[in-house]
Amino acid sequence: MRNMTLEAMAGACHGQLAGANEMQYLNAEGIVIDSRMVQEGYVFVAIRGERSDGHDFIDKAFADGALGVICERRPEAPKGPYILVESTLQALKDLAAFYLRQMDITVVGITGSVGKTSTKEMIASVLSQKYHVHKTEGNQNNEIGLPLTVFKIREKHQVAVLEMGISDFHEMGRLAAIARPDIGVITNIGLSHLKKLESRDGIFKAKTEMFDYLQEGARVILNGDDDKLCVVDSVRGKKPVFYGVGLKKPETAAYGEKAVYATDIENLGLQGVYLTIHIGEESFRARIPMPGAHNVYNAMTAAAVGRIMGLSNDQIKKGIETMQMIDGRTNLIEVNGMTVIDDCYNANPVSMKASLDVLATALGRTVAVLGDMGELGADKRELHYEVGAYVAEKGIDVLFCAGVLSKEIAAAVREHNPACDVHEYETRDEMLKDLLPFLRQGDAVLVKASHFMEFSEVVEEVITM
């Protein structure tokens, strides 16, 4: 790791280095918070968690070859160098910010209410056609995940595509202060994390905290069809780059026209989407390999970033057409004559509706397996009912749902589409007992709920039945 000696790290995180001697000038090979991941030359950061305290594993870290540790209390009989700090969590963030400044790399920072991870994957796929790209793994996008992602950047990387997720005010400021993006992307302002952010206006305020931490001369890319984002006329003296679907724009839009937009969209059902991508005066035809109209916006975002980064139309097209999705994010699994749409990592009203749009395009019997959505604030019951009304509107054949709030989904479906076969349960495990024997060849099965519902177990049971 460039310039990551114990001495330099102690200065970066305002810590007190002890017991280093000649080792203070050695560069760390890696930085981890899980003692099981310590290798020769790594630095172990002892984080206090809800279930365990990293300080209890300091001796193990040294035994496994740690160059040093960062801790909040002096180890008893330390077996190697340590850096004493007031807060190891803050030290983790300080070190990530310091390390990223050492690297000659372009940072693309991504946030938004819905679609951050899929947009990140699309952007990384496009940029990898020209550059060596490092990207956020999975959804490691919070105040621990972002630093851990940064620590994996190496000299070979030319671009870092970093996802930033928040649930409260000021979090984005802390994340963006680490990333300092050269290109800032906001996908949309939706209805997630309302418990703390209260309204879409609150979400807009929180997400746009990123603007205060952009690099000098940074470019900002915004969804021009989003009614909150389209009114942004300038960020630090520069006009944002807007993208969207079609030339039509919201009446309140501050921009003249979209720099990147899609037309002639042909829905291929579960096989993806064909579309024409316009970048300025140029255009080309491409196929998005994942289903769902929401992926059109992901592709437009990636095309906008790609053009700013100097990619050709052919490179952008190839990046879009070869993108692969990660597990739990609209991942299609063909098994036992069924198509399972694994979208179970997380959920909010907007992403629920987008996934139902995908399910509704399938041939054969459509089965929605849905669970509760979290962090929706005071309107949580109404928002679940709204999702149920959308299930009815899309003509889904069968609904299986589990959870306290999912009762509202079931109630709305029964009211608005009595023809839908509704199965309602208190718990996921109760639901599974009836779901597995119910499914048959030819079914298209959507599995989606917030992460705490652990619907990944539903996917696992279905694909191994």
CSV table of C-alpha atoms in Angstrom, one decimal:
chain,number,residue,atom,x,y,z
A,1,MET,CA,0.0,0.0,0.0
A,2,ARG,CA,1.5,3.3,-1.1
A,3,ASN,CA,2.8,5.5,1.7
A,4,MET,CA,1.0,3.5,4.4
A,5,THR,CA,3.8,3.0,7.0
A,6,LEU,CA,2.9,2.8,10.7
A,7,GLU,CA,4.4,6.2,11.1
A,8,ALA,CA,2.3,7.8,8.3
A,9,MET,CA,-0.8,6.0,9.5
A,10,ALA,CA,-0.3,7.3,13.1
A,11,GLY,CA,-0.1,10.8,11.8
A,12,ALA,CA,-3.2,10.4,9.5
A,13,CYS,CA,-5.4,9.1,12.3
A,14,HIS,CA,-4.0,11.4,15.0
A,15,GLY,CA,-2.8,8.4,17.0
A,16,GLN,CA,0.1,7.6,19.3
A,17,LEU,CA,2.5,5.0,17.8
A,18,ALA,CA,4.2,2.7,20.3
A,19,GLY,CA,6.7,-0.2,20.0
A,20,ALA,CA,7.4,0.2,16.3
A,21,ASN,CA,11.2,0.8,16.2
A,22,GLU,CA,12.5,0.0,12.7
A,23,MET,CA,9.0,-1.4,11.7
A,24,GLN,CA,7.5,2.1,11.6
A,25,TYR,CA,8.9,2.6,8.1
A,26,LEU,CA,7.4,-0.6,6.6
A,27,ASN,CA,4.4,-0.2,4.3
A,28,ALA,CA,1.3,-2.2,5.3
A,29,GLU,CA,0.2,-4.9,2.9
A,30,GLY,CA,-3.5,-4.5,3.8
A,31,ILE,CA,-5.8,-3.1,6.5
A,32,VAL,CA,-8.6,-5.2,7.9
A,33,ILE,CA,-11.1,-5.1,10.8
A,34,ASP,CA,-11.7,-8.9,10.9
A,35,SER,CA,-8.9,-10.7,12.7
A,36,ARG,CA,-9.6,-13.8,10.6
A,37,MET,CA,-8.5,-11.9,7.5
A,38,VAL,CA,-5.1,-10.8,8.9
A,39,GLN,CA,-2.1,-11.9,6.8
A,40,GLU,CA,1.6,-11.2,7.0
A,41,GLY,CA,2.2,-7.5,7.0
A,42,TYR,CA,-1.4,-6.4,7.5
A,43,VAL,CA,-2.6,-3.8,10.0
A,44,PHE,CA,-5.6,-4.9,12.2
A,45,VAL,CA,-8.0,-2.2,13.3
A,46,ALA,CA,-9.8,-3.2,16.5
A,47,ILE,CA,-13.5,-2.1,16.2
A,48,ARG,CA,-16.0,-2.4,19.0
A,49,GLY,CA,-19.1,-4.1,17.6
A,50,GLU,CA,-22.5,-5.1,19.0
A,51,ARG,CA,-21.5,-8.8,19.3
A,52,SER,CA,-17.7,-8.7,19.7
A,53,ASP,CA,-14.8,-6.4,20.5
A,54,GLY,CA,-11.9,-6.4,18.2
A,55,HIS,CA,-9.6,-5.6,21.1
A,56,ASP,CA,-10.1,-9.2,22.2
A,57,PHE,CA,-8.4,-10.5,19.1
A,58,ILE,CA,-5.2,-8.3,19.1
A,59,ASP,CA,-3.0,-11.2,20.3
A,60,LYS,CA,-4.4,-13.4,17.5
A,61,ALA,CA,-3.7,-10.7,14.9
A,62,PHE,CA,0.0,-10.5,16.0
A,63,ALA,CA,0.2,-14.3,16.0
A,64,ASP,CA,-1.0,-14.3,12.4
A,65,GLY,CA,1.7,-11.9,11.2
A,66,ALA,CA,0.1,-8.4,11.7
A,67,LEU,CA,2.5,-5.5,11.1
A,68,GLY,CA,0.7,-3.6,13.8
A,69,VAL,CA,-2.7,-2.9,15.3
A,70,ILE,CA,-4.8,0.2,15.8
A,71,CYS,CA,-6.7,0.3,19.1
A,72,GLU,CA,-8.5,2.4,21.7
A,73,ARG,CA,-6.8,1.0,24.8
A,74,ARG,CA,-3.2,-0.1,25.4
A,75,PRO,CA,-2.8,-3.9,24.9
A,76,GLU,CA,-1.6,-5.9,27.9
A,77,ALA,CA,1.9,-7.1,27.1
A,78,PRO,CA,1.7,-6.0,23.4
A,79,LYS,CA,3.4,-8.5,21.0
A,80,GLY,CA,4.0,-5.8,18.4
A,81,PRO,CA,3.6,-2.2,17.4
A,82,TYR,CA,0.3,-0.4,18.0
A,83,ILE,CA,-1.3,2.9,17.3
A,84,LEU,CA,-3.5,4.3,20.2
A,85,VAL,CA,-6.5,6.4,19.1
A,86,GLU,CA,-9.6,7.8,20.7
A,87,SER,CA,-11.9,6.1,18.2
A,88,THR,CA,-10.9,3.2,15.9
A,89,LEU,CA,-14.0,3.8,13.8
A,90,GLN,CA,-12.9,7.4,13.1
A,91,ALA,CA,-9.3,6.2,12.5
A,92,LEU,CA,-10.6,3.8,9.9
A,93,LYS,CA,-12.2,6.7,8.0
A,94,ASP,CA,-9.2,8.9,8.4
A,95,LEU,CA,-6.9,6.3,7.1
A,96,ALA,CA,-9.2,5.6,4.1
A,97,ALA,CA,-9.2,9.3,3.2
A,98,PHE,CA,-5.5,9.5,3.6
A,99,TYR,CA,-4.8,6.4,1.5
A,100,LEU,CA,-7.1,7.5,-1.3
A,101,ARG,CA,-5.2,10.8,-1.5
A,102,GLN,CA,-2.0,8.9,-2.1
A,103,MET,CA,-3.4,7.1,-5.2
A,104,ASP,CA,-3.4,8.5,-8.7
A,105,ILE,CA,-7.0,7.4,-9.4
A,106,THR,CA,-10.3,8.8,-10.7
A,107,VAL,CA,-13.1,8.4,-8.2
A,108,VAL,CA,-16.7,7.9,-9.3
A,109,GLY,CA,-19.0,8.4,-6.3
A,110,ILE,CA,-22.6,7.0,-6.6
A,111,THR,CA,-25.6,7.5,-4.4
A,112,GLY,CA,-29.4,7.6,-4.7
A,113,SER,CA,-32.5,6.1,-3.1
A,114,VAL,CA,-32.8,3.2,-5.5
A,115,GLY,CA,-30.5,1.5,-7.9
A,116,LYS,CA,-27.1,2.4,-6.4
A,117,THR,CA,-25.7,-1.1,-6.6
A,118,SER,CA,-27.0,-2.0,-10.1
A,119,THR,CA,-25.8,1.4,-11.4
A,120,LYS,CA,-22.4,0.9,-9.8
A,121,GLU,CA,-22.1,-2.5,-11.6
A,122,MET,CA,-23.2,-1.0,-14.9
A,123,ILE,CA,-20.7,1.9,-14.6
A,124,ALA,CA,-17.9,-0.4,-13.7
A,125,SER,CA,-18.7,-2.7,-16.6
A,126,VAL,CA,-18.6,0.2,-19.0
A,127,LEU,CA,-15.4,1.8,-17.6
A,128,SER,CA,-13.6,-1.6,-17.5
A,129,GLN,CA,-13.6,-1.6,-21.3
A,130,LYS,CA,-10.9,1.1,-21.2
A,131,TYR,CA,-9.6,1.2,-17.6
A,132,HIS,CA,-8.5,-1.0,-14.8
A,133,VAL,CA,-11.5,-0.5,-12.4
A,134,HIS,CA,-11.9,-1.1,-8.7
A,135,LYS,CA,-15.5,-1.1,-7.4
A,136,THR,CA,-17.4,-1.5,-4.2
A,137,GLU,CA,-18.0,-5.2,-3.5
A,138,GLY,CA,-21.6,-6.0,-2.9
A,139,ASN,CA,-23.1,-3.1,-1.1
A,140,GLN,CA,-20.2,-2.2,1.2
A,141,ASN,CA,-21.3,1.4,1.1
A,142,ASN,CA,-21.4,2.7,4.7
A,143,GLU,CA,-18.9,4.2,7.1
A,144,ILE,CA,-17.1,0.9,7.5
A,145,GLY,CA,-17.7,-0.6,4.1
A,146,LEU,CA,-16.4,2.4,2.2
A,147,PRO,CA,-13.0,2.5,4.0
A,148,LEU,CA,-12.6,-1.3,3.5
A,149,THR,CA,-13.3,-0.9,-0.2
A,150,VAL,CA,-10.8,1.9,-0.4
A,151,PHE,CA,-8.1,-0.1,1.3
A,152,LYS,CA,-8.2,-2.7,-1.6
A,153,ILE,CA,-7.2,-0.1,-4.2
A,154,ARG,CA,-3.8,-0.9,-5.6
A,155,GLU,CA,-1.3,0.8,-8.0
A,156,LYS,CA,-2.8,-1.0,-11.0
A,157,HIS,CA,-6.2,0.6,-10.6
A,158,GLN,CA,-7.1,3.6,-12.7
A,159,VAL,CA,-10.7,4.2,-11.6
A,160,ALA,CA,-12.5,3.6,-8.4
A,161,VAL,CA,-16.3,3.2,-8.6
A,162,LEU,CA,-17.5,3.8,-5.0
A,163,GLU,CA,-21.1,3.4,-3.8
A,164,MET,CA,-22.3,5.5,-0.9
A,165,GLY,CA,-25.4,4.6,1.1
A,166,ILE,CA,-26.9,6.6,3.9
A,167,SER,CA,-29.9,6.5,6.3
A,168,ASP,CA,-29.5,9.8,8.1
A,169,PHE,CA,-28.3,13.4,7.7
A,170,HIS,CA,-24.6,14.1,7.7
A,171,GLU,CA,-23.7,10.5,6.8
A,172,MET,CA,-23.2,11.5,3.1
A,173,GLY,CA,-20.8,14.3,4.2
A,174,ARG,CA,-18.7,11.8,6.2
A,175,LEU,CA,-18.6,9.3,3.2
A,176,ALA,CA,-17.9,11.9,0.6
A,177,ALA,CA,-15.2,13.4,2.7
A,178,ILE,CA,-13.4,10.0,2.3
A,179,ALA,CA,-14.2,9.5,-1.4
A,180,ARG,CA,-13.8,13.1,-2.7
A,181,PRO,CA,-15.4,12.1,-6.1
A,182,ASP,CA,-14.1,13.4,-9.4
A,183,ILE,CA,-17.5,12.4,-10.8
A,184,GLY,CA,-20.6,12.4,-8.6
A,185,VAL,CA,-23.7,10.5,-9.5
A,186,ILE,CA,-27.2,10.6,-8.0
A,187,THR,CA,-29.6,8.1,-9.4
A,188,ASN,CA,-32.9,9.3,-7.9
A,189,ILE,CA,-34.7,10.7,-4.9
A,190,GLY,CA,-37.1,8.0,-3.7
A,191,LEU,CA,-38.8,6.7,-0.6
A,192,SER,CA,-36.1,4.9,1.3
A,193,HIS,CA,-34.9,5.7,4.9
A,194,LEU,CA,-38.0,7.9,5.6
A,195,LYS,CA,-37.8,6.9,9.3
A,196,LYS,CA,-34.9,9.4,9.8
A,197,LEU,CA,-35.0,11.5,6.7
A,198,GLU,CA,-38.8,12.0,6.9
A,199,SER,CA,-39.6,13.1,3.3
A,200,ARG,CA,-38.2,13.2,-0.2
A,201,ASP,CA,-37.0,16.8,0.5
A,202,GLY,CA,-35.1,15.4,3.4
A,203,ILE,CA,-33.6,12.7,1.3
A,204,PHE,CA,-32.6,15.3,-1.4
A,205,LYS,CA,-30.9,17.4,1.3
A,206,ALA,CA,-29.0,14.4,2.6
A,207,LYS,CA,-27.9,13.0,-0.7
A,208,THR,CA,-26.7,16.3,-2.0
A,209,GLU,CA,-24.3,16.7,0.9
A,210,MET,CA,-21.9,15.0,-1.5
A,211,PHE,CA,-21.7,18.3,-3.5
A,212,ASP,CA,-19.7,19.9,-0.7
A,213,TYR,CA,-16.9,17.3,-1.0
A,214,LEU,CA,-16.3,17.0,-4.7
A,215,GLN,CA,-12.9,17.5,-6.2
A,216,GLU,CA,-12.2,20.8,-7.8
A,217,GLY,CA,-13.6,20.7,-11.3
A,218,ALA,CA,-15.7,17.6,-10.6
A,219,ARG,CA,-18.6,16.7,-12.9
A,220,VAL,CA,-22.0,15.8,-11.5
A,221,ILE,CA,-24.4,13.4,-13.3
A,222,LEU,CA,-28.1,13.5,-12.3
A,223,ASN,CA,-31.3,11.8,-13.3
A,224,GLY,CA,-33.1,14.4,-15.5
A,225,ASP,CA,-36.4,12.7,-15.1
A,226,ASP,CA,-36.4,12.9,-11.3
A,227,ASP,CA,-38.5,15.9,-10.1
A,228,LYS,CA,-36.2,16.7,-7.3
A,229,LEU,CA,-32.9,16.4,-9.1
A,230,CYS,CA,-33.9,18.1,-12.4
A,231,VAL,CA,-34.1,21.5,-10.6
A,232,VAL,CA,-30.3,21.5,-9.8
A,233,ASP,CA,-29.0,24.2,-12.2
A,234,SER,CA,-25.4,24.4,-10.9
A,235,VAL,CA,-23.0,22.5,-8.6
A,236,ARG,CA,-19.9,24.5,-7.6
A,237,GLY,CA,-20.2,26.7,-10.7
A,238,LYS,CA,-20.6,23.8,-13.2
A,239,LYS,CA,-23.7,22.6,-15.0
A,240,PRO,CA,-24.7,19.0,-14.1
A,241,VAL,CA,-25.0,16.4,-16.9
A,242,PHE,CA,-28.5,15.1,-17.1
A,243,TYR,CA,-29.7,11.8,-18.4
A,244,GLY,CA,-33.1,10.1,-18.8
A,245,VAL,CA,-35.6,8.4,-21.1
A,246,GLY,CA,-36.8,10.3,-24.1
A,247,LEU,CA,-36.3,14.0,-24.8
A,248,LYS,CA,-39.3,15.1,-22.6
A,249,LYS,CA,-38.3,16.7,-19.4
A,250,PRO,CA,-40.2,17.8,-16.2
A,251,GLU,CA,-41.7,21.2,-16.4
A,252,THR,CA,-39.6,22.4,-13.5
A,253,ALA,CA,-36.3,21.2,-15.1
A,254,ALA,CA,-33.4,23.7,-14.9
A,255,TYR,CA,-31.6,22.2,-17.8
A,256,GLY,CA,-32.0,22.8,-21.6
A,257,GLU,CA,-31.9,19.2,-22.8
A,258,LYS,CA,-30.5,15.8,-21.6
A,259,ALA,CA,-27.0,15.0,-22.6
A,260,VAL,CA,-27.7,11.3,-22.7
A,261,TYR,CA,-31.1,9.7,-23.3
A,262,ALA,CA,-32.9,6.5,-24.5
A,263,THR,CA,-35.5,6.0,-27.2
A,264,ASP,CA,-37.1,3.1,-29.1
A,265,ILE,CA,-37.2,0.9,-26.0
A,266,GLU,CA,-38.2,-2.7,-26.7
A,267,ASN,CA,-39.0,-4.8,-23.7
A,268,LEU,CA,-37.7,-8.4,-24.2
A,269,GLY,CA,-39.3,-9.6,-21.0
A,270,LEU,CA,-36.9,-11.6,-18.8
A,271,GLN,CA,-34.4,-11.5,-21.6
A,272,GLY,CA,-33.6,-7.8,-21.1
A,273,VAL,CA,-34.2,-4.6,-23.1
A,274,TYR,CA,-33.3,-3.3,-26.5
A,275,LEU,CA,-32.9,0.5,-26.8
A,276,THR,CA,-31.3,3.3,-28.7
A,277,ILE,CA,-28.8,5.3,-26.7
A,278,HIS,CA,-28.3,9.0,-27.7
A,279,ILE,CA,-25.1,10.8,-26.5
A,280,GLY,CA,-25.2,14.3,-27.8
A,281,GLU,CA,-25.6,14.1,-31.6
A,282,GLU,CA,-24.6,10.4,-31.8
A,283,SER,CA,-26.7,7.3,-31.2
A,284,PHE,CA,-26.4,3.5,-31.3
A,285,ARG,CA,-28.5,0.5,-30.6
A,286,ALA,CA,-27.7,-1.8,-27.6
A,287,ARG,CA,-29.2,-4.6,-25.5
A,288,ILE,CA,-29.3,-4.5,-21.7
A,289,PRO,CA,-29.0,-8.2,-20.6
A,290,MET,CA,-31.1,-7.7,-17.5
A,291,PRO,CA,-34.9,-7.3,-17.4
A,292,GLY,CA,-36.7,-4.3,-16.2
A,293,ALA,CA,-37.3,-0.7,-17.4
A,294,HIS,CA,-35.3,0.6,-14.4
A,295,ASN,CA,-32.1,-0.8,-16.0
A,296,VAL,CA,-32.6,1.7,-18.8
A,297,TYR,CA,-31.7,4.4,-16.4
A,298,ASN,CA,-28.7,2.5,-15.1
A,299,ALA,CA,-27.5,2.2,-18.7
A,300,MET,CA,-28.0,5.9,-19.3
A,301,THR,CA,-26.0,6.7,-16.2
A,302,ALA,CA,-23.1,4.5,-17.3
A,303,ALA,CA,-23.2,6.0,-20.8
A,304,ALA,CA,-22.9,9.5,-19.3
A,305,VAL,CA,-20.0,8.5,-17.1
A,306,GLY,CA,-18.3,6.6,-20.0
A,307,ARG,CA,-18.5,9.6,-22.3
A,308,ILE,CA,-17.0,11.9,-19.6
A,309,MET,CA,-14.2,9.3,-19.2
A,310,GLY,CA,-13.4,9.3,-22.9
A,311,LEU,CA,-14.9,6.0,-23.9
A,312,SER,CA,-16.1,5.4,-27.5
A,313,ASN,CA,-19.7,4.4,-28.4
A,314,ASP,CA,-18.5,0.8,-29.1
A,315,GLN,CA,-16.8,0.6,-25.7
A,316,ILE,CA,-19.9,1.9,-23.9
A,317,LYS,CA,-22.1,-0.5,-25.9
A,318,LYS,CA,-19.9,-3.5,-25.0
A,319,GLY,CA,-19.8,-2.6,-21.4
A,320,ILE,CA,-23.6,-2.4,-21.2
A,321,GLU,CA,-24.2,-5.6,-23.1
A,322,THR,CA,-21.7,-7.6,-21.0
A,323,MET,CA,-22.7,-6.5,-17.6
A,324,GLN,CA,-23.3,-9.2,-15.0
A,325,MET,CA,-25.5,-8.7,-12.0
A,326,ILE,CA,-24.6,-9.8,-8.4
A,327,ASP,CA,-26.7,-12.2,-6.3
A,328,GLY,CA,-29.7,-10.7,-4.7
A,329,ARG,CA,-30.1,-7.9,-7.3
A,330,THR,CA,-32.6,-8.9,-10.0
A,331,ASN,CA,-30.5,-12.0,-10.6
A,332,LEU,CA,-32.3,-14.5,-12.9
A,333,ILE,CA,-31.9,-18.2,-12.0
A,334,GLU,CA,-33.2,-20.9,-14.3
A,335,VAL,CA,-33.9,-24.0,-12.2
A,336,ASN,CA,-36.4,-27.0,-12.2
A,337,GLY,CA,-38.2,-25.5,-15.2
A,338,MET,CA,-38.8,-22.2,-13.3
A,339,THR,CA,-37.3,-18.7,-13.5
A,340,VAL,CA,-36.5,-17.4,-10.1
A,341,ILE,CA,-36.0,-13.6,-9.9
A,342,ASP,CA,-33.6,-13.2,-7.0
A,343,ASP,CA,-34.0,-9.6,-5.8
A,344,CYS,CA,-34.1,-10.3,-2.1
A,345,TYR,CA,-31.2,-8.1,-0.9
A,346,ASN,CA,-33.3,-5.1,0.0
A,347,ALA,CA,-36.6,-3.4,-0.7
A,348,ASN,CA,-38.5,-0.1,-0.7
A,349,PRO,CA,-41.7,0.9,-2.5
A,350,VAL,CA,-39.9,2.1,-5.6
A,351,SER,CA,-37.7,-0.9,-6.1
A,352,MET,CA,-40.6,-3.2,-5.2
A,353,LYS,CA,-42.6,-1.7,-8.1
A,354,ALA,CA,-39.6,-2.0,-10.5
A,355,SER,CA,-39.2,-5.7,-9.6
A,356,LEU,CA,-43.0,-6.3,-10.1
A,357,ASP,CA,-42.6,-4.7,-13.5
A,358,VAL,CA,-40.0,-7.3,-14.4
A,359,LEU,CA,-42.2,-10.2,-13.1
A,360,ALA,CA,-45.2,-9.0,-15.1
A,361,THR,CA,-43.2,-9.4,-18.4
A,362,ALA,CA,-42.7,-13.1,-17.8
A,363,LEU,CA,-44.6,-15.8,-19.7
A,364,GLY,CA,-46.4,-18.5,-17.7
A,365,ARG,CA,-47.7,-18.2,-14.2
A,366,THR,CA,-46.3,-15.2,-12.2
A,367,VAL,CA,-45.7,-15.7,-8.5
A,368,ALA,CA,-44.7,-12.7,-6.2
A,369,VAL,CA,-43.0,-13.8,-2.9
A,370,LEU,CA,-42.8,-10.6,-0.9
A,371,GLY,CA,-41.9,-9.6,2.6
A,372,ASP,CA,-41.8,-6.5,4.8
A,373,MET,CA,-40.0,-3.3,3.8
A,374,GLY,CA,-38.0,-1.5,6.6
A,375,GLU,CA,-37.3,2.1,7.5
A,376,LEU,CA,-40.4,3.6,6.0
A,377,GLY,CA,-41.4,5.9,8.9
A,378,ALA,CA,-44.9,6.8,9.9
A,379,ASP,CA,-46.4,5.9,6.5
A,380,LYS,CA,-45.1,2.4,6.5
A,381,ARG,CA,-48.6,0.7,6.4
A,382,GLU,CA,-49.8,3.0,3.6
A,383,LEU,CA,-46.7,2.3,1.6
A,384,HIS,CA,-47.1,-1.5,1.9
A,385,TYR,CA,-50.7,-1.1,0.9
A,386,GLU,CA,-49.6,0.9,-2.1
A,387,VAL,CA,-47.3,-1.9,-3.2
A,388,GLY,CA,-50.2,-4.4,-2.9
A,389,ALA,CA,-52.3,-2.2,-5.1
A,390,TYR,CA,-49.4,-2.3,-7.7
A,391,VAL,CA,-49.3,-6.1,-7.5
A,392,ALA,CA,-53.0,-6.0,-8.4
A,393,GLU,CA,-52.5,-3.5,-11.1
A,394,LYS,CA,-49.8,-5.6,-12.8
A,395,GLY,CA,-52.1,-8.6,-12.9
A,396,ILE,CA,-49.7,-10.9,-11.0
A,397,ASP,CA,-51.2,-14.4,-10.7
A,398,VAL,CA,-50.1,-15.4,-7.2
A,399,LEU,CA,-49.0,-13.6,-4.1
A,400,PHE,CA,-47.2,-15.2,-1.2
A,401,CYS,CA,-46.3,-12.8,1.5
A,402,ALA,CA,-44.9,-12.9,5.1
A,403,GLY,CA,-44.4,-10.4,7.8
A,404,VAL,CA,-46.4,-8.0,10.0
A,405,LEU,CA,-46.6,-5.2,7.4
A,406,SER,CA,-47.1,-7.4,4.4
A,407,LYS,CA,-50.6,-7.9,5.7
A,408,GLU,CA,-51.3,-4.6,4.0
A,409,ILE,CA,-49.9,-5.9,0.7
A,410,ALA,CA,-52.3,-8.8,0.9
A,411,ALA,CA,-55.3,-6.7,1.8
A,412,ALA,CA,-54.7,-4.3,-1.1
A,413,VAL,CA,-54.4,-7.2,-3.6
A,414,ARG,CA,-57.6,-8.8,-2.3
A,415,GLU,CA,-59.4,-5.5,-2.7
A,416,HIS,CA,-58.1,-4.5,-6.1
A,417,ASN,CA,-57.7,-7.9,-7.8
A,418,PRO,CA,-59.8,-10.7,-6.4
A,419,ALA,CA,-58.6,-13.0,-9.1
A,420,CYS,CA,-55.1,-13.0,-7.6
A,421,ASP,CA,-54.4,-16.1,-5.5
A,422,VAL,CA,-53.3,-14.6,-2.2
A,423,HIS,CA,-51.3,-16.6,0.5
A,424,GLU,CA,-50.5,-14.7,3.7
A,425,TYR,CA,-48.3,-15.7,6.6
A,426,GLU,CA,-46.9,-14.4,9.8
A,427,THR,CA,-43.4,-15.7,9.3
A,428,ARG,CA,-41.1,-16.6,6.4
A,429,ASP,CA,-40.7,-20.2,7.6
A,430,GLU,CA,-44.5,-20.7,7.7
A,431,MET,CA,-44.7,-19.4,4.2
A,432,LEU,CA,-42.0,-21.7,2.9
A,433,LYS,CA,-43.9,-24.8,4.0
A,434,ASP,CA,-46.7,-24.0,1.6
A,435,LEU,CA,-44.6,-22.2,-1.1
A,436,LEU,CA,-42.3,-25.1,-2.1
A,437,PRO,CA,-45.0,-27.7,-3.0
A,438,PHE,CA,-47.1,-25.0,-4.7
A,439,LEU,CA,-44.5,-24.1,-7.3
A,440,ARG,CA,-44.4,-25.8,-10.7
A,441,GLN,CA,-42.5,-25.8,-14.0
A,442,GLY,CA,-43.1,-22.7,-16.1
A,443,ASP,CA,-43.5,-20.4,-13.1
A,444,ALA,CA,-41.7,-17.1,-12.9
A,445,VAL,CA,-41.0,-16.4,-9.2
A,446,LEU,CA,-40.0,-13.0,-7.8
A,447,VAL,CA,-38.5,-13.1,-4.3
A,448,LYS,CA,-38.1,-9.6,-2.7
A,449,ALA,CA,-38.1,-8.1,0.8
A,450,SER,CA,-35.9,-5.9,3.0
A,451,HIS,CA,-32.7,-7.6,4.1
A,452,PHE,CA,-33.8,-8.2,7.7
A,453,MET,CA,-36.5,-10.6,6.5
A,454,GLU,CA,-33.7,-12.9,5.3
A,455,PHE,CA,-35.5,-13.9,2.1
A,456,SER,CA,-32.2,-15.2,0.7
A,457,GLU,CA,-33.2,-18.4,2.5
A,458,VAL,CA,-36.4,-18.5,0.4
A,459,VAL,CA,-34.2,-18.3,-2.8
A,460,GLU,CA,-32.0,-21.0,-1.5
A,461,GLU,CA,-34.9,-23.3,-0.6
A,462,VAL,CA,-36.6,-22.7,-4.0
A,463,ILE,CA,-33.5,-23.4,-6.1
A,464,THR,CA,-32.6,-26.6,-4.2
A,465,MET,CA,-36.1,-28.1,-3.9
